[in-house]
Coordinates of C-alpha atoms in Angstrom, one line a residue:
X1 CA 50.3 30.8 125.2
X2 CA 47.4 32.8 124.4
X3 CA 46.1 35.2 126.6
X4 CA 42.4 35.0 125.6
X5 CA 42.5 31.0 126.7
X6 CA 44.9 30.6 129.3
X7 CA 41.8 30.5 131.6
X8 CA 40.1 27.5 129.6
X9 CA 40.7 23.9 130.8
X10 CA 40.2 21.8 127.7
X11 CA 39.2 18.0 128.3
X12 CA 38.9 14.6 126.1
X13 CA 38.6 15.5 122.3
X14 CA 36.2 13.0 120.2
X15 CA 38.1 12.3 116.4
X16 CA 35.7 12.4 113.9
X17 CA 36.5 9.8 111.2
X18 CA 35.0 9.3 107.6
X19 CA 33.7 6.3 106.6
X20 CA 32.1 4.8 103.7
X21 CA 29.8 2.4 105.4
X22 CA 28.4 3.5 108.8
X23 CA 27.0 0.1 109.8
X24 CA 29.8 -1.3 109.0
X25 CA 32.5 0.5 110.8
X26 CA 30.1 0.3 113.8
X27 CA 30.5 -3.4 113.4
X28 CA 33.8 -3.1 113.2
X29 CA 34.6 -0.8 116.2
X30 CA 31.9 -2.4 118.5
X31 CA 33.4 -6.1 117.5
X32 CA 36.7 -5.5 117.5
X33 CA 37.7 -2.8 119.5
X34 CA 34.8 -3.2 121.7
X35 CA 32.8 0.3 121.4
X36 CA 29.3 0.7 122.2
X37 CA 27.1 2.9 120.7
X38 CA 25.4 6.4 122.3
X39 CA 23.9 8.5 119.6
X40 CA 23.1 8.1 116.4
X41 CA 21.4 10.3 113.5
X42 CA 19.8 10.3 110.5
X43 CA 17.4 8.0 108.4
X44 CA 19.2 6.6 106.9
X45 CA 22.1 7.1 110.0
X46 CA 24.7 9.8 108.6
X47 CA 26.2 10.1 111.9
X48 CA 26.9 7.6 114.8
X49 CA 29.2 8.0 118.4
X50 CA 30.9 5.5 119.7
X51 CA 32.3 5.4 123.5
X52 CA 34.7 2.9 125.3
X53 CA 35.7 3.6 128.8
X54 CA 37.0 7.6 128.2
X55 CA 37.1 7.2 124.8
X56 CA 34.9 8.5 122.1
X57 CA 34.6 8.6 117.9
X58 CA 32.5 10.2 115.9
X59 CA 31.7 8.4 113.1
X60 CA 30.7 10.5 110.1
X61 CA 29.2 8.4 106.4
X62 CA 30.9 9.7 103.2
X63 CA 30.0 6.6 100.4
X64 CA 32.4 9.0 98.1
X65 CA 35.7 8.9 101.2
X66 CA 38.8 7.8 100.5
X67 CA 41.0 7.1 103.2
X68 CA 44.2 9.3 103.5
X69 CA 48.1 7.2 104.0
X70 CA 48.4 9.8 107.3
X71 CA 46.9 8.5 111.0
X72 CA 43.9 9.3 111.3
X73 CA 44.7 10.1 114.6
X74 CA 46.3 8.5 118.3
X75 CA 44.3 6.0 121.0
X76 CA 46.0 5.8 123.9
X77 CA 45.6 2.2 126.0
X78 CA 46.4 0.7 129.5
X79 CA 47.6 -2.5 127.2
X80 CA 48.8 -1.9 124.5
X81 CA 50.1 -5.5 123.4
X82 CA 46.9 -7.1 124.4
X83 CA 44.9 -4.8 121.7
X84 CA 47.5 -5.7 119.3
X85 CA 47.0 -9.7 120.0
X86 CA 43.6 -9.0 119.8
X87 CA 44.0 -7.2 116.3
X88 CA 45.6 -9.8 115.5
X89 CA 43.4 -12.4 115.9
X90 CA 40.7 -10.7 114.5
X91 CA 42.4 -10.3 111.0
X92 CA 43.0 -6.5 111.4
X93 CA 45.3 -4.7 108.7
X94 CA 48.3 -3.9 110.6
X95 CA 50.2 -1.1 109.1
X96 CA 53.3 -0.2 111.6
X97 CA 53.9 -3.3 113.6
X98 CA 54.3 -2.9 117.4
X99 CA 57.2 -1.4 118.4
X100 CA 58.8 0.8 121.0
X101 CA 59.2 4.6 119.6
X102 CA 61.7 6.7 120.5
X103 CA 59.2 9.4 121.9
X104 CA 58.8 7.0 124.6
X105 CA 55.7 5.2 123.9
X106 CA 55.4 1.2 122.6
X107 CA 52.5 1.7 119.7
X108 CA 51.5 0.2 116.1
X109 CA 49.2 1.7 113.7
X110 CA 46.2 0.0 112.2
X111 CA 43.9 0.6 109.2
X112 CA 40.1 0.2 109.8
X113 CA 37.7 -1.3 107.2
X114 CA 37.5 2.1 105.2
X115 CA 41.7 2.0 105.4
X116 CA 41.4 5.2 108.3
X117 CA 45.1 4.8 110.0
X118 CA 44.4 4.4 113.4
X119 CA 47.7 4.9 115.7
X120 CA 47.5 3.3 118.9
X121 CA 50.2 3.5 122.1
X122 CA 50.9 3.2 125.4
X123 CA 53.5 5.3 127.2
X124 CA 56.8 3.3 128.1

């Protein structure tokens, strides 16, 4: 452990995530996933955050981004087969199925429209 930070209590960290169509990913993690809206900035909006409960994403616009085939990063839920039912339902890409993981959470992974891997778990 370092020295210099042992002192520091870090909290939540925010993922910042590059899309190539801001209003649309807002569509899709408002409708889907059920995120509202805080900030925004820009004209035309460059930069947008999202919040849900304790969560928050940064959403960043890139028209040139390509998605990488690594998670993005990991959203951890109270439920996590109920957002897979509703992922589901709503026609998400599902990438890793849900499953229980020998790090002992139950998770899948998902791909937003921009293809951003989304990893989402529970522990078990």
């Amino acid at each position: 452990m370092s020295h210099a930070t042992q002192h520091i209590t870090f909290g939540r960290a925010a993922p910042g995530i590059v899309v190539r169509d801001i209003q649309a990913a807002h569509a899709f993690y408002s409708g889907v996933l059920g995120f509202r809206k805080t900030f925004e900035n820009g004209n035309p909006v460059g930069f947008m955050v999202l919040e849900k409960d304790s969560a928050e994403i940064h959403l960043s616009q890139a028209r040139e981004h390509r998605a990488t085939t690594i998670n993005v990063f990991h959203m951890y839920v109270d439920d996590v087969a109920a957002l897979y039912a509703v992922c589901q339902s709503a026609g998400v890409r599902i990438i890793k199925s849900l499953q229980d993981k020998d790090y002992g959470q139950r998770a899948f992974v998902f791909a937003d429209p921009d293809g951003n891997r989304i990893d989402v778990g529970e522990p078990t």
